[in-house]
Amino acid sequence: MARRGPRGGGAVKRERILRAAIRIFSQKGYFNSKVSEIARPAGVADGTIYLYFKNKDDLLISLFEEKMGEVVADVRARVADGGGALPRLRIFIRNHMDLLTREAGLIEVIQVELRQSNKFMKEYVPVKFLEYLDVISGILEDGKREGVFRSDLNVTLARRAIFGALDEISLAYVLSRKRKYDPAAAAEEVYRIFAEGLAPHATKKGEDE
Amino acid sequence: MARRGPRGGGAVKRERILRAAIRIFSQKGYFNSKVSEIARPAGVADGTIYLYFKNKDDLLISLFEEKMGEVVADVRARVADGGGALPRLRIFIRNHMDLLTREAGLIEVIQVELRQSNKFMKEYVPVKFLEYLDVISGILEDGKREGVFRSDLNVTLARRAIFGALDEISLAYVLSRKRKYDPAAAAEEVYRIFAEGLAPHATKKGEDE
Amino acid sequence: MARRGPRGGGAVKRERILRAAIRIFSQKGYFNSKVSEIARPAGVADGTIYLYFKNKDDLLISLFEEKMGEVVADVRARVADGGGALPRLRIFIRNHMDLLTREAGLIEVIQVELRQSNKFMKEYVPVKFLEYLDVISGILEDGKREGVFRSDLNVTLARRAIFGALDEISLAYVLSRKRKYDPAAAAEEVYRIFAEGLAPHATKKGEDE
Amino acid sequence: MARRGPRGGGAVKRERILRAAIRIFSQKGYFNSKVSEIARPAGVADGTIYLYFKNKDDLLISLFEEKMGEVVADVRARVADGGGALPRLRIFIRNHMDLLTREAGLIEVIQVELRQSNKFMKEYVPVKFLEYLDVISGILEDGKREGVFRSDLNVTLARRAIFGALDEISLAYVLSRKRKYDPAAAAEEVYRIFAEGLAPHATKKGEDE
DNA sequence: TATGAATGAGACTTCATTCAT
DNA sequence: GATGAATGAAGTCTCATTCAT
């Protein structure tokens, strides 16, 4: 399963490097993290990192793809046996908020650096991130078919709205030291907003009122 | 009448530098932008930037505060005479999507770099950004009082959800060259999701179904 | 009498600049002093300095030459009517130690920067400084003729020894905040050392003893 | 056996850098010496200097402390077995003048830059330099006890006078291309001045005459 | 495979000097 | 003459990457 670099014991070392990178990147940001600062807690020499990753950029991308890949596979499995679109949306949202506890560093890196990465890695397409969004799309499409979401719903837009809401709430949670709210309760509230906000039967509101 | 120096012509020069910084930062990201790359399109020498800004960080922060300050003042004025919470929410959302056209670069810098900035400017508090979020809070509080939003609504959470949704949609819009959707239409759809998602009378949905 | 630059009111301005330069150079050293740091306390604009001095180097050299010139003229006058070589040596030494109080900054600049200046102004010959040393030479030559100093005395060497001793003692005095000793008493002690150290009749001392 | 890194080969490299720094600093002065100008003759890359020294200041300080430390240890050993205070004073003076030939650059750097350093490194205490002065103090104290120096001699002052005389003579020697006098003969003359100038039995001279 | 000392390109920033007003 | 905003050359230092061991 090991992607690049030496195999066998090397896979362990590679994993240690990725874990250290997540920690350091999440603490200081990609550009302020030095390769040597990642090597030290990973327990390897600076040069060793270049046996497993092409360069610093590649370390970030590998981190995105591999760790995000695990997250995608995991959420897919959880959502798979969820029943209808609404319970699956709830599972998705709960899972995302739950990641804050399980994978705080990873979430933070993705939130902050994935945005940056567009700027300096023009050619990079964040495949796994798009797959994560696709999980939402899948749920939304099913919900339209089931009739629990509006039939004219713009799925592309809605999935961005859902992800954006979750992401921003996560960011605020991660950045604030105080942990103002409970992730599980927040998940429920976000679910409610979108479950109702996307529902078909609501009467139109707004300036007509 | 325009003289040299920080007064008169100087203010013009400072504005040129800020504009150039927005353009370059939005194109390449803060860390990949060289001071000289900002000086050139601003039509000043590298050193001149340091007459108006303490250093590169200060340039970014000034940009956040001053330009975001204008945005906040502007949206406040627009929202002020909007009537009830719902039409004001609609105005806010429309205005945000509208900024994509009017101030694409600024929006992009704020989206991408404001997040980064937490990492390398520990002490910086994004005052104007928080004021922008406060505009949403104000609308939500009023809506609760008016009865158009749930009385038990967690305003802190909801305002993050709204901003997050708008921000993510904006980002996708800005980053994609193809401009898949029309900002105005997108605004309407986002408005609808939140107007209904935050409404009080909806029957509870979810696992009960 | 004004050397360079505008005359009339200008001479006052020039003097203010020189005085400010002495203060700043003595506090921070030549290389760490900025031209603007001298302009401010002198009450002139940065550019004005260049009306009176060719450049920063010239400011230092002018300072050496003009202020040192005054010192030389002054000590010459004092020494002129001193009588024999010994009382004139005493006057010279007393005067030098006295300058510590009257012209602390100037003395400090000369001590510290005159040495440096050899390094970056290869072509500069410190005329006035050499004239100051010549005052000592004159006294020593007279003393030899009078018979109060050894006839085989190497005047070049001895004048350096005297100046070096005074200079080092001055430096220690100027740099130490505590002002350990009284300049007048120090002058007396230095005088005694050299008066006796240069005297002819002393029996040879050293390993023979 | 010589390996790379700060141990083994590294110490050699560090020494090469210090030697190059002495040469360049003595030629051009600290502020006019560029780091790259030191790196080149040291045979290392610019960045390598920063593996061995924190910054340019640290390079100068290390140079002061380490090289001056060697000089102090050396003169202490030479003086140790010198017998009485007078022969030890002679050894000290001879050794100092001798350094002009053996360590011309070092002496020049210390003379010129140690003075400057007070200005820009406020916190730096030139420990080794003070130890060098202490060697003189020791001799003077012993001489007082032996009765070859005046019992009321101000040791602090006298040691400054001796060092100042030697330093100034050295400076003149080092700066003049022509090498007017022979260091050994100069040493003898300086020795004679101080041996007699500090002696106790001399009749008081000066204003009484 | 692993190391980590060494490299050197390049960025930020300073500041003496100029010159339009 | 006086100003001080503007200039831009140049220096220190960092750090991703290499490669001899």
Tab-separated table of C-alpha atoms in Angstrom, chain C residues 6-209:
chain	number	residue	atom	x	y	z
C	6	PRO	CA	25.524	78.859	2.803
C	7	ARG	CA	26.941	81.641	4.869
C	8	GLY	CA	25.273	84.009	7.267
C	9	GLY	CA	22.471	82.174	9.094
C	10	GLY	CA	23.795	79.062	7.428
C	11	ALA	CA	26.849	78.958	9.644
C	12	VAL	CA	24.566	78.560	12.625
C	13	LYS	CA	22.780	75.697	10.936
C	14	ARG	CA	26.041	74.082	10.018
C	15	GLU	CA	27.189	74.292	13.597
C	16	ARG	CA	23.921	72.756	14.812
C	17	ILE	CA	24.446	69.865	12.446
C	18	LEU	CA	27.989	69.284	13.651
C	19	ARG	CA	26.903	69.382	17.282
C	20	ALA	CA	24.092	66.928	16.614
C	21	ALA	CA	26.488	64.677	14.722
C	22	ILE	CA	28.881	64.639	17.651
C	23	ARG	CA	26.096	63.650	19.982
C	24	ILE	CA	24.660	60.926	17.791
C	25	PHE	CA	27.988	59.515	16.607
C	26	SER	CA	29.250	59.373	20.176
C	27	GLN	CA	26.120	57.574	21.300
C	28	LYS	CA	25.682	55.028	18.553
C	29	GLY	CA	28.849	55.035	16.514
C	30	TYR	CA	29.250	56.290	12.980
C	31	PHE	CA	27.812	53.307	11.139
C	32	ASN	CA	24.799	52.958	13.363
C	33	SER	CA	23.925	56.627	13.117
C	34	LYS	CA	21.445	57.527	10.438
C	35	VAL	CA	21.634	60.860	8.677
C	36	SER	CA	18.010	61.466	9.600
C	37	GLU	CA	18.848	60.876	13.249
C	38	ILE	CA	21.288	63.745	13.055
C	39	ALA	CA	18.962	66.000	11.085
C	40	ARG	CA	16.160	65.772	13.616
C	41	PRO	CA	17.969	67.133	16.704
C	42	ALA	CA	19.797	69.611	14.476
C	43	GLY	CA	16.401	70.970	13.518
C	44	VAL	CA	16.931	70.628	9.793
C	45	ALA	CA	15.616	68.398	7.054
C	46	ASP	CA	17.665	65.412	5.942
C	47	GLY	CA	18.448	67.026	2.634
C	48	THR	CA	19.731	70.181	4.271
C	49	ILE	CA	22.718	68.312	5.610
C	50	TYR	CA	23.828	67.817	2.025
C	51	LEU	CA	23.907	71.557	1.501
C	52	TYR	CA	26.635	71.833	4.109
C	53	PHE	CA	28.436	68.522	3.740
C	54	LYS	CA	29.212	66.454	0.695
C	55	ASN	CA	28.072	63.234	2.301
C	56	LYS	CA	28.043	61.326	5.574
C	57	ASP	CA	31.784	60.668	5.416
C	58	ASP	CA	32.440	64.335	4.893
C	59	LEU	CA	30.369	65.115	7.953
C	60	LEU	CA	32.617	62.897	10.047
C	61	ILE	CA	35.806	64.280	8.533
C	62	SER	CA	34.660	67.873	8.926
C	63	LEU	CA	33.850	67.112	12.490
C	64	PHE	CA	37.325	65.687	13.034
C	65	GLU	CA	39.071	68.537	11.355
C	66	GLU	CA	37.079	71.490	12.605
C	67	LYS	CA	36.431	70.445	16.154
C	68	MET	CA	39.845	68.902	16.517
C	69	GLY	CA	41.240	72.095	15.029
C	70	GLU	CA	39.636	74.088	17.794
C	71	VAL	CA	41.030	71.698	20.358
C	72	VAL	CA	44.515	71.986	18.872
C	73	ALA	CA	44.378	75.764	18.757
C	74	ASP	CA	43.179	75.818	22.315
C	75	VAL	CA	45.818	73.500	23.709
C	76	ARG	CA	48.532	75.325	21.813
C	77	ALA	CA	47.507	78.584	23.430
C	78	ARG	CA	47.420	77.024	26.863
C	79	VAL	CA	50.768	75.343	26.440
C	80	ALA	CA	52.417	78.392	24.864
C	81	ASP	CA	52.970	80.272	28.066
C	82	GLY	CA	53.705	77.279	30.205
C	83	GLY	CA	57.388	77.763	30.791
C	84	GLY	CA	59.598	74.635	30.690
C	85	ALA	CA	58.817	71.317	29.068
C	86	LEU	CA	57.676	69.682	32.293
C	87	PRO	CA	55.027	72.224	33.260
C	88	ARG	CA	53.913	72.323	29.643
C	89	LEU	CA	53.557	68.529	29.617
C	90	ARG	CA	51.499	68.804	32.761
C	91	ILE	CA	49.286	71.422	31.172
C	92	PHE	CA	48.828	69.277	28.103
C	93	ILE	CA	47.840	66.235	30.132
C	94	ARG	CA	45.529	68.188	32.393
C	95	ASN	CA	43.914	69.781	29.410
C	96	HIS	CA	43.321	66.450	27.755
C	97	MET	CA	41.657	65.000	30.824
C	98	ASP	CA	39.713	68.180	31.169
C	99	LEU	CA	38.276	67.797	27.700
C	100	LEU	CA	36.473	64.755	29.037
C	101	THR	CA	34.177	67.053	30.897
C	102	ARG	CA	34.033	69.918	28.432
C	103	GLU	CA	33.803	67.914	25.223
C	104	ALA	CA	32.938	64.378	26.207
C	105	GLY	CA	31.105	63.574	22.986
C	106	LEU	CA	33.809	64.937	20.737
C	107	ILE	CA	36.514	63.031	22.561
C	108	GLU	CA	34.511	59.868	22.305
C	109	VAL	CA	33.934	60.255	18.604
C	110	ILE	CA	37.586	60.921	17.976
C	111	GLN	CA	38.667	57.968	20.061
C	112	VAL	CA	36.328	55.502	18.503
C	113	GLU	CA	35.705	56.689	14.988
C	114	LEU	CA	39.087	58.058	14.079
C	115	ARG	CA	40.371	54.502	14.306
C	116	GLN	CA	37.571	53.132	12.196
C	117	SER	CA	37.959	55.864	9.668
C	118	ASN	CA	41.307	54.535	8.524
C	119	LYS	CA	39.486	51.485	7.282
C	120	PHE	CA	36.940	53.081	5.054
C	121	MET	CA	38.558	56.335	4.098
C	122	LYS	CA	41.906	55.164	2.859
C	123	GLU	CA	42.853	58.509	1.483
C	124	TYR	CA	42.005	60.559	4.567
C	125	VAL	CA	44.909	61.932	6.525
C	126	PRO	CA	43.858	63.138	9.957
C	127	VAL	CA	45.795	66.375	9.757
C	128	LYS	CA	44.476	67.941	12.920
C	129	PHE	CA	44.989	64.807	14.907
C	130	LEU	CA	48.605	64.726	13.799
C	131	GLU	CA	48.922	68.362	14.818
C	132	TYR	CA	47.649	67.409	18.249
C	133	LEU	CA	50.356	64.794	18.482
C	134	ASP	CA	52.826	67.409	17.258
C	135	VAL	CA	52.070	69.497	20.300
C	136	ILE	CA	53.385	66.617	22.368
C	137	SER	CA	56.382	66.228	20.088
C	138	GLY	CA	57.224	69.882	20.547
C	139	ILE	CA	57.186	69.546	24.305
C	140	LEU	CA	59.307	66.422	24.168
C	141	GLU	CA	61.875	67.983	21.864
C	142	ASP	CA	62.139	71.015	24.125
C	143	GLY	CA	62.473	68.740	27.133
C	144	LYS	CA	65.359	66.932	25.524
C	145	ARG	CA	67.059	70.242	24.862
C	146	GLU	CA	66.374	71.385	28.408
C	147	GLY	CA	67.796	68.142	29.721
C	148	VAL	CA	64.653	67.086	31.563
C	149	PHE	CA	64.080	64.207	29.144
C	150	ARG	CA	66.522	61.584	27.986
C	151	SER	CA	68.588	62.766	25.060
C	152	ASP	CA	68.132	59.475	23.255
C	153	LEU	CA	64.364	59.558	23.622
C	154	ASN	CA	62.427	58.353	20.563
C	155	VAL	CA	60.014	61.241	20.324
C	156	THR	CA	57.708	59.576	17.818
C	157	LEU	CA	57.323	56.636	20.117
C	158	ALA	CA	56.996	58.616	23.311
C	159	ARG	CA	54.352	60.913	21.967
C	160	ARG	CA	52.327	57.879	20.930
C	161	ALA	CA	52.809	56.398	24.389
C	162	ILE	CA	51.596	59.571	26.063
C	163	PHE	CA	48.655	60.007	23.775
C	164	GLY	CA	47.779	56.313	24.008
C	165	ALA	CA	47.817	56.355	27.783
C	166	LEU	CA	45.627	59.445	27.914
C	167	ASP	CA	43.300	58.109	25.263
C	168	GLU	CA	42.787	54.757	26.927
C	169	ILE	CA	42.188	56.327	30.311
C	170	SER	CA	39.728	58.735	28.728
C	171	LEU	CA	37.943	55.915	26.974
C	172	ALA	CA	37.569	53.924	30.155
C	173	TYR	CA	36.311	57.049	31.860
C	174	VAL	CA	33.818	57.870	29.150
C	175	LEU	CA	32.507	54.351	28.756
C	176	SER	CA	32.116	53.534	32.406
C	177	ARG	CA	28.961	55.005	33.771
C	178	LYS	CA	30.320	55.111	37.276
C	179	ARG	CA	33.137	57.630	36.743
C	180	LYS	CA	35.536	55.770	38.981
C	181	TYR	CA	38.194	58.417	39.241
C	182	ASP	CA	38.591	62.120	39.195
C	183	PRO	CA	40.027	63.427	35.899
C	184	ALA	CA	42.260	65.977	37.623
C	185	ALA	CA	43.809	63.409	39.957
C	186	ALA	CA	44.227	61.027	37.041
C	187	ALA	CA	45.989	63.741	35.098
C	188	GLU	CA	48.422	64.264	37.937
C	189	GLU	CA	49.225	60.579	38.141
C	190	VAL	CA	49.743	60.252	34.407
C	191	TYR	CA	51.942	63.311	34.454
C	192	ARG	CA	54.082	61.842	37.198
C	193	ILE	CA	54.527	58.557	35.335
C	194	PHE	CA	55.764	60.252	32.209
C	195	ALA	CA	57.748	63.007	33.883
C	196	GLU	CA	59.751	60.393	35.691
C	197	GLY	CA	59.577	57.749	32.998
C	198	LEU	CA	61.150	60.062	30.456
C	199	ALA	CA	63.717	61.622	32.790
C	200	PRO	CA	67.385	61.182	31.915
C	201	HIS	CA	69.201	60.480	35.159
C	202	ALA	CA	67.404	57.329	36.180
C	203	THR	CA	69.601	54.280	36.596
C	204	LYS	CA	68.790	51.475	34.290
C	205	LYS	CA	66.351	49.074	35.763
C	206	GLY	CA	65.033	45.657	34.850
C	207	GLU	CA	66.709	42.309	34.713
C	208	ASP	CA	69.938	43.692	36.101
C	209	GLU	CA	68.288	44.303	39.417
